[in-house]
Short mmCIF file of C-alpha atoms in Angstrom, two decimals:
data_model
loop_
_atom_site.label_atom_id
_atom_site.label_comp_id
_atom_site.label_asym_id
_atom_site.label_seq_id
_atom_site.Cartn_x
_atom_site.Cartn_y
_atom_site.Cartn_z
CA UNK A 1 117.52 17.02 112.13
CA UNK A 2 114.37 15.63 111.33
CA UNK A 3 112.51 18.22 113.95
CA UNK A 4 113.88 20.89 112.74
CA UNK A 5 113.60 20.72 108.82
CA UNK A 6 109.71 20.89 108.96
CA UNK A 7 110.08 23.82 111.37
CA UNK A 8 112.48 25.89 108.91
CA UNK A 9 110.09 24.89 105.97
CA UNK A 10 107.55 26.48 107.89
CA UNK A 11 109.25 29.90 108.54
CA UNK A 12 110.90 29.66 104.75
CA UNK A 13 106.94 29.24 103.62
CA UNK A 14 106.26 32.09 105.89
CA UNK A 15 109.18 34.47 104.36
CA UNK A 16 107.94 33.68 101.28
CA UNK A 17 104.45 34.47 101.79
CA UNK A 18 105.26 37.55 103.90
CA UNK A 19 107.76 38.49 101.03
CA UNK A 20 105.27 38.10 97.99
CA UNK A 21 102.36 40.38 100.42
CA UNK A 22 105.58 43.40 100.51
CA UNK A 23 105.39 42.89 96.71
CA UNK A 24 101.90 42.94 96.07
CA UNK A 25 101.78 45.85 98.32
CA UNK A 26 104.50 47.93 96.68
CA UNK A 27 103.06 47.36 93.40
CA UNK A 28 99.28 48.08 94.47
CA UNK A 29 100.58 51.58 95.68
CA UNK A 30 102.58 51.79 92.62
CA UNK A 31 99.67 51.83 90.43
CA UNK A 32 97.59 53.77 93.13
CA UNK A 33 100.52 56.83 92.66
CA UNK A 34 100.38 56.25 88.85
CA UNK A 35 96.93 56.92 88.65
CA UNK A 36 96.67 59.39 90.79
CA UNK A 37 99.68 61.23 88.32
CA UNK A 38 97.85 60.03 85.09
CA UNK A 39 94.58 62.00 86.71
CA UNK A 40 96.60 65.15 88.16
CA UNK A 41 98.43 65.51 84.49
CA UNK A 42 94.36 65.12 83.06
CA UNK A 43 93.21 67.97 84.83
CA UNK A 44 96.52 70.68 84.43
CA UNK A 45 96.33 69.20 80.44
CA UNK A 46 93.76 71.95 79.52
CA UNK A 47 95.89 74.42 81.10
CA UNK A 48 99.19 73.13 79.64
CA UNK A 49 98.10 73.37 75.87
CA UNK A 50 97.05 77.01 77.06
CA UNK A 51 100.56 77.90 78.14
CA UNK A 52 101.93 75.90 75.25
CA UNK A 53 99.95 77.68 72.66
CA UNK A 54 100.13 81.46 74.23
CA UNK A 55 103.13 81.07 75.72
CA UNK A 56 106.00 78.42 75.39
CA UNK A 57 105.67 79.13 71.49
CA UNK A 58 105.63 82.96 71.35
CA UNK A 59 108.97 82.29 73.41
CA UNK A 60 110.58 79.99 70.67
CA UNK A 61 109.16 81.87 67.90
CA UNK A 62 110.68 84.94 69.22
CA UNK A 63 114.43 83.38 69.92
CA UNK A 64 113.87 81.84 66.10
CA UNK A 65 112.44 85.67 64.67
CA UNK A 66 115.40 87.24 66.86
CA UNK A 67 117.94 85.71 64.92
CA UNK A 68 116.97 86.47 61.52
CA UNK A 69 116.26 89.38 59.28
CA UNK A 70 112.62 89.86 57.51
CA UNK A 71 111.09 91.38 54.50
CA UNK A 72 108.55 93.99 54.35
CA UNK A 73 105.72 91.87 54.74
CA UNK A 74 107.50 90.05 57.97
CA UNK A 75 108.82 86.86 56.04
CA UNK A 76 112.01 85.66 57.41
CA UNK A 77 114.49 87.03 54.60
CA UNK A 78 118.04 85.86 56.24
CA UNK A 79 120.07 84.20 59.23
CA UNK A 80 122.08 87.29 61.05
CA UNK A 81 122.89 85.17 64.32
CA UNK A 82 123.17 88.08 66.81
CA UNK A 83 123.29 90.65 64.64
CA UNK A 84 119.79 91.83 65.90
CA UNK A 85 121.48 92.43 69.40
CA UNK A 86 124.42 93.98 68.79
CA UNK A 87 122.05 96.65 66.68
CA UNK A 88 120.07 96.88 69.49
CA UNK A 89 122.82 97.74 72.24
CA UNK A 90 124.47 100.04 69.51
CA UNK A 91 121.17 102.34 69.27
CA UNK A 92 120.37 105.38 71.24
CA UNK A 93 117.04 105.12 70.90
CA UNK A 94 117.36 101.59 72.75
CA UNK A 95 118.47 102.94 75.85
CA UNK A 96 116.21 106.10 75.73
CA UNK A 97 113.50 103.73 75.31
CA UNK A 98 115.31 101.62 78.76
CA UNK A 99 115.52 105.38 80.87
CA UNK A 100 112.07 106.06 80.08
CA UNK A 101 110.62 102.78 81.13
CA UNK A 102 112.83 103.01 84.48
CA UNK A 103 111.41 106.65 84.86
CA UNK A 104 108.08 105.56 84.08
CA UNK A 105 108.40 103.11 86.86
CA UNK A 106 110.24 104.86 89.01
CA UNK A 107 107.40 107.28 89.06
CA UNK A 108 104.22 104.85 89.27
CA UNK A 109 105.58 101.77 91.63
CA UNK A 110 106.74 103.68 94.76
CA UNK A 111 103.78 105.89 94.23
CA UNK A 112 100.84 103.63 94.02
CA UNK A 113 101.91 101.83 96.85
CA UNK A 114 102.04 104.32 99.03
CA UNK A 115 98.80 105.84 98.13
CA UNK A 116 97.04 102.28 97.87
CA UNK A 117 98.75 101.93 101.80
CA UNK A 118 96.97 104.94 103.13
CA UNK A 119 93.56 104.20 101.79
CA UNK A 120 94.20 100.62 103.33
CA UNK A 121 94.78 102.35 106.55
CA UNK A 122 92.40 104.45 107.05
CA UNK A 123 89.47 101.77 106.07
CA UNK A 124 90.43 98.15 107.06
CA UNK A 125 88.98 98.92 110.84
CA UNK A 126 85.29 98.31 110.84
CA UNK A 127 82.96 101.15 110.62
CA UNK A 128 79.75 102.62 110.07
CA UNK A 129 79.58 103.25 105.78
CA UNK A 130 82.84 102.49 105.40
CA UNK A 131 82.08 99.46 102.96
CA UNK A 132 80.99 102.66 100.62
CA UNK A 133 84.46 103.57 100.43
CA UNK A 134 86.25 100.24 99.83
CA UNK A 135 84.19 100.23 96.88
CA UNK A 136 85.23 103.71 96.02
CA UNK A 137 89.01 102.87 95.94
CA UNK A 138 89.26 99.95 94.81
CA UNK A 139 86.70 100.32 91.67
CA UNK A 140 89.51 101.15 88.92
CA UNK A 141 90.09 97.59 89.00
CA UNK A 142 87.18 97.22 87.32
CA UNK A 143 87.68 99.78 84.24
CA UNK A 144 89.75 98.70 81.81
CA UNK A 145 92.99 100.19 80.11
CA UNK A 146 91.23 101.44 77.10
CA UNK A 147 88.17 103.36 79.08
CA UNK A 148 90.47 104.33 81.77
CA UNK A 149 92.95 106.38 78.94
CA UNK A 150 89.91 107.96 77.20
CA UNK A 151 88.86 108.92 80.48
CA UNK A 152 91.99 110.86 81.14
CA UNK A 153 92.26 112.06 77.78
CA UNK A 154 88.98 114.06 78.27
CA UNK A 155 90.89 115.18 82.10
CA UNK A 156 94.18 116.15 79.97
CA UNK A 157 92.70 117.95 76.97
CA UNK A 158 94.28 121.49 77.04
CA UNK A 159 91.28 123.66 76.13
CA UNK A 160 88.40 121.77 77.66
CA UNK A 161 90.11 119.02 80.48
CA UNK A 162 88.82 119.47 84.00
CA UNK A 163 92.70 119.72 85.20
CA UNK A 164 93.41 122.68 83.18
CA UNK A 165 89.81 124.59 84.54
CA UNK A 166 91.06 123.88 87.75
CA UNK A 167 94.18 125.42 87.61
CA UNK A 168 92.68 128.17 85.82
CA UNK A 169 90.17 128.50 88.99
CA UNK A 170 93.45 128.92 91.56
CA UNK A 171 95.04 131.64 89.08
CA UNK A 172 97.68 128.93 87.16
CA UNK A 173 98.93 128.57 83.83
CA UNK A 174 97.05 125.95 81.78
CA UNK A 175 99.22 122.91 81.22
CA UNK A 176 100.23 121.13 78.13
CA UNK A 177 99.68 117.49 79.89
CA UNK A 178 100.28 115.12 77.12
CA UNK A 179 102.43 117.18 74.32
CA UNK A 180 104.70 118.78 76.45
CA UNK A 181 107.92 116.52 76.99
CA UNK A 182 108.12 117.74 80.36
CA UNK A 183 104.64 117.18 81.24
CA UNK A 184 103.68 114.02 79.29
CA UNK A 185 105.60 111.45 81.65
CA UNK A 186 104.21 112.75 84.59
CA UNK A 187 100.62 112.44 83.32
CA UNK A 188 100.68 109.08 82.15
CA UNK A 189 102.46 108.25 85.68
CA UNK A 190 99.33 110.07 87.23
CA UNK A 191 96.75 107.73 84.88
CA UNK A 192 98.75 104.41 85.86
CA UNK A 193 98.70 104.78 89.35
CA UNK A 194 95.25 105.52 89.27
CA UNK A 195 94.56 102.76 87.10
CA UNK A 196 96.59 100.23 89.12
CA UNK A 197 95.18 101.88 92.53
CA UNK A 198 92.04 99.10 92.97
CA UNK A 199 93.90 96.45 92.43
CA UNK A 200 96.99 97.48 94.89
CA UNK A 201 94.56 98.54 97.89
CA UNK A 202 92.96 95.30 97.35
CA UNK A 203 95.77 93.27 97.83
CA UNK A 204 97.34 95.56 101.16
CA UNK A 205 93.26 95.56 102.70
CA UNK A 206 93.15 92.09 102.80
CA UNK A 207 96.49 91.93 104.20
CA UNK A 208 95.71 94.51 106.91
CA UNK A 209 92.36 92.47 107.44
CA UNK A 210 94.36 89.82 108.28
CA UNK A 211 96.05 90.48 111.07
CA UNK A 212 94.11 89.67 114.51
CA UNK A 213 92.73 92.27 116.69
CA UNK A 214 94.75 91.15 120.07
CA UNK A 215 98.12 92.18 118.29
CA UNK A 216 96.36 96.22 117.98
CA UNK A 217 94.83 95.92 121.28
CA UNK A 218 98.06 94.65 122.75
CA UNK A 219 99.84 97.49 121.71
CA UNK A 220 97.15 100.37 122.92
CA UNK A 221 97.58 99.06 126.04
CA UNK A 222 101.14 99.19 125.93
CA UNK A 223 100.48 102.58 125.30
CA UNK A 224 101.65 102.58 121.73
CA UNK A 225 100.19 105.67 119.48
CA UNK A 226 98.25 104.33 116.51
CA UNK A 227 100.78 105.94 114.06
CA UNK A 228 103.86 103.95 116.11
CA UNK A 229 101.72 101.04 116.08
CA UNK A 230 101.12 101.04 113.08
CA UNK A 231 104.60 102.04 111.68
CA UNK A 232 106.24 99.40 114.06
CA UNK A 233 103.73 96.66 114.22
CA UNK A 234 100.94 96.50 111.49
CA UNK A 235 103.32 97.57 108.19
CA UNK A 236 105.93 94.76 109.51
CA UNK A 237 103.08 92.57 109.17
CA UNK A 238 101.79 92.91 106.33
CA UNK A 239 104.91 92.96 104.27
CA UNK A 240 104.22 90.01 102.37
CA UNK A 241 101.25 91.75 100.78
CA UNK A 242 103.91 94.90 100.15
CA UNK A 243 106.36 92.56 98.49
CA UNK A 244 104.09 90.88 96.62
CA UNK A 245 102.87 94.21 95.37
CA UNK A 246 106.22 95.47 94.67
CA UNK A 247 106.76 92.25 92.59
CA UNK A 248 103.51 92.69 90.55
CA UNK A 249 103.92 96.54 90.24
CA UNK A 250 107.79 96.70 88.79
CA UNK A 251 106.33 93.42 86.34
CA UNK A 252 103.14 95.97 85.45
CA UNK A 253 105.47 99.01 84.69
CA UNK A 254 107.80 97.05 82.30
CA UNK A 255 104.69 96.01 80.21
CA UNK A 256 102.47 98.82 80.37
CA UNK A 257 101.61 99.72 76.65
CA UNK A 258 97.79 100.53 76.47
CA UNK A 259 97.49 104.13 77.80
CA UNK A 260 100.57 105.05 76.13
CA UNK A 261 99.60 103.75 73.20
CA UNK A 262 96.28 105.49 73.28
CA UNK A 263 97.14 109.01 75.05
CA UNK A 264 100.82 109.80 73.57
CA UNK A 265 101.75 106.84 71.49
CA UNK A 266 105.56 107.51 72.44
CA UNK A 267 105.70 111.15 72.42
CA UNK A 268 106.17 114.09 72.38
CA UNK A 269 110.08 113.54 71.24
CA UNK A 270 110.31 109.85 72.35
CA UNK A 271 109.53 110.78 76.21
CA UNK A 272 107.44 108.35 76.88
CA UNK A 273 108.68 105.92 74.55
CA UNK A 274 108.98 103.10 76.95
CA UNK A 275 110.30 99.61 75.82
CA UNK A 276 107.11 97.59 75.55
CA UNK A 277 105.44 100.48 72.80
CA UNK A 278 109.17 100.73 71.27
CA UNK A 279 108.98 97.18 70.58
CA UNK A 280 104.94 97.18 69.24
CA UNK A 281 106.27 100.33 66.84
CA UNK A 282 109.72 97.96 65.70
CA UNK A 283 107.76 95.01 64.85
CA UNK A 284 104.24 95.53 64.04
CA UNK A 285 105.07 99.44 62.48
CA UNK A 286 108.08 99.16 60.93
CA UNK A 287 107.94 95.19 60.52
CA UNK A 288 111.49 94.48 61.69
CA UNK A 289 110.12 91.73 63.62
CA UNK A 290 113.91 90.38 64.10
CA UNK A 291 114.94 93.47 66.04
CA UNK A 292 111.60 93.33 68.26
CA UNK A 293 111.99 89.93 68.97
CA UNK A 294 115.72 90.98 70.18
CA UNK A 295 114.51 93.82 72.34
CA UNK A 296 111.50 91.62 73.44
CA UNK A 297 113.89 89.03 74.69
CA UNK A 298 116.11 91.56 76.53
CA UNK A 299 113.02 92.90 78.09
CA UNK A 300 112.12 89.43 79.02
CA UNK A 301 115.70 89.52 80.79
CA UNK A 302 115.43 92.49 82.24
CA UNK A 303 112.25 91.36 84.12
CA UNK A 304 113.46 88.88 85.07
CA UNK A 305 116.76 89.75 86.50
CA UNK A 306 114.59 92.97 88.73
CA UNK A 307 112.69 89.80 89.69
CA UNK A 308 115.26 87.93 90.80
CA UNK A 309 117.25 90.83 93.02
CA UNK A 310 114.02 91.84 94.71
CA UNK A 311 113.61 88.30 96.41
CA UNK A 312 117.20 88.44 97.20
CA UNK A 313 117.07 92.06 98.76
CA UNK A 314 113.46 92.49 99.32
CA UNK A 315 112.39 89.55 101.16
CA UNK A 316 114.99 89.89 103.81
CA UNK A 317 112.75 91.82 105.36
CA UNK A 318 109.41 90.27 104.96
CA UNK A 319 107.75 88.91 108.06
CA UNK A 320 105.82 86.13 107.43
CA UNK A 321 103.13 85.29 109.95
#
């Protein structure tokens, strides 16, 4: 008994030791992780009180303003609960306002993709000058809403717009671009896609850059054509770029307001009257800023739910790398 006491005093001392090392350890790293937090939440706290200021509280404010009624001067005047919504879905000029925003997109999303697609196509491969016209298509990213709309206000005036000369040139009628109700959706459809053409071809060149050369060369030596090639091997690859610009596109329709608020400012007879300008006129015209807090919300949802069902349809079929 004697033997063995000092030799299980020894490996208790040892346990001990070995035990209180763990401890040290685990709280070392502890404080290693905590620091390492305390510095991560220092650098995104700029960033934070950004999104807090321009963002989490126009949210609340609007959920608060949505539920009340104010005065002339936009002072909250009464508590109506949802009284603001059930306005909203009760007026025809709410869903007039929801057809032409789906028209409007309907009309600029499928459309600027496509076009941005081709120009991708026909200059990602390396050639002689053809830097010149990458910066050619993809320079309306660079001009903003406002210049780009007085720009096409000068192309759509009726008398003295370049469009209308043309089509006087070929023998057609003159058109009434942005005060016929026929015509006016069209031609801010025509001014958006231009507008959102730099940034789109952008996005699908640098996805077409991406993929390697072997893939291409593989398939000419297959004896693919380069239109199957590219229809059955290049656009399956660059899908995530096409998604992503679907995503960005349908987002950018739903919120356009500056070139309809500069060429057509809703009309002629509400046809371009989209939701986003509907809501500006409701709340900072009329200054029922209950009701456009209600519809701003419900926009909010409706993003949001498009949003949702395009990652759950979309995606299926994009191939990522």
């Amino acid at each position: 008994m004697s033997a063995i006491k000092p030799a299980a005093l020894s490996r208790l001392k040892q346990g001990g030791k070995t035990s209180t090392a763990s401890v040290v350890r685990s709280q070392s790293l502890r404080s290693v992780k905590l620091r390492e937090h305390a510095l991560a939440y220092a650098f995104l706290l700029p960033s934070l009180a950004l999104f807090a200021v321009f963002l989490f509280y126009p949210l609340f404010k609007s959920v608060y303003l949505s539920l009340h009624l104010t005065d002339p001067r936009g002072r909250i005047a009464a508590y109506v609960g949802l009284d603001n919504f059930k306005e909203l879905f009760a007026s025809e000029l709410f869903y007039k306002s929801l057809g032409a925003t789906l028209s409007f997109t309907a009309w600029t999303v499928p459309t600027g993709i496509a076009a941005a697609l081709l120009l991708a196509a026909l200059s990602y491969r390396p050639m002689r000058g053809i830097k010149t016209f990458r910066f050619i298509f993809s320079l309306p990213v660079a001009i903003s809403v406002g210049t780009g709309s007085v720009i096409w206000m000068m192309l759509f005036h009726p008398t003295l717009g370049t469009l209308n000369y043309l089509l006087t040139v070929v023998g057609l009628p003159p058109v009434q671009w942005l005060t016929d109700p026929s015509w006016a959706m069209l031609s801010i459809s025509i001014m958006t896609v231009w507008m959102n053409l730099g940034f789109t071809y952008i996005v699908l060149l640098s996805g077409l850059q991406s993929i390697p050369e072997d893939i291409g060369e593989s398939a000419k030596i297959d004896g693919a054509g380069p239109i199957r090639a590219f229809f059955r091997i290049m656009l399956p690859l660059v899908s995530p770029s096409l998604f992503f610009s679907a995503i960005v596109s349908v987002i950018g329709a739903f919120q356009s307001f500056g070139q309809i608020h500069i060429l057509t400012k809703g009309g002629p007879m509400n046809s371009t009257d989209v939701m986003v300008f509907h809501i500006y006129r409701e709340a900072f015209v009329n200054f029922r800023f209950g009701s456009g807090s209600a519809m701003a919300l419900v926009l909010f949802a409706i993003v949001f739910l498009l949003t949702i069902i395009q990652f759950r349809f979309l995606e299926r079929k994009v191939h990522y790398q």
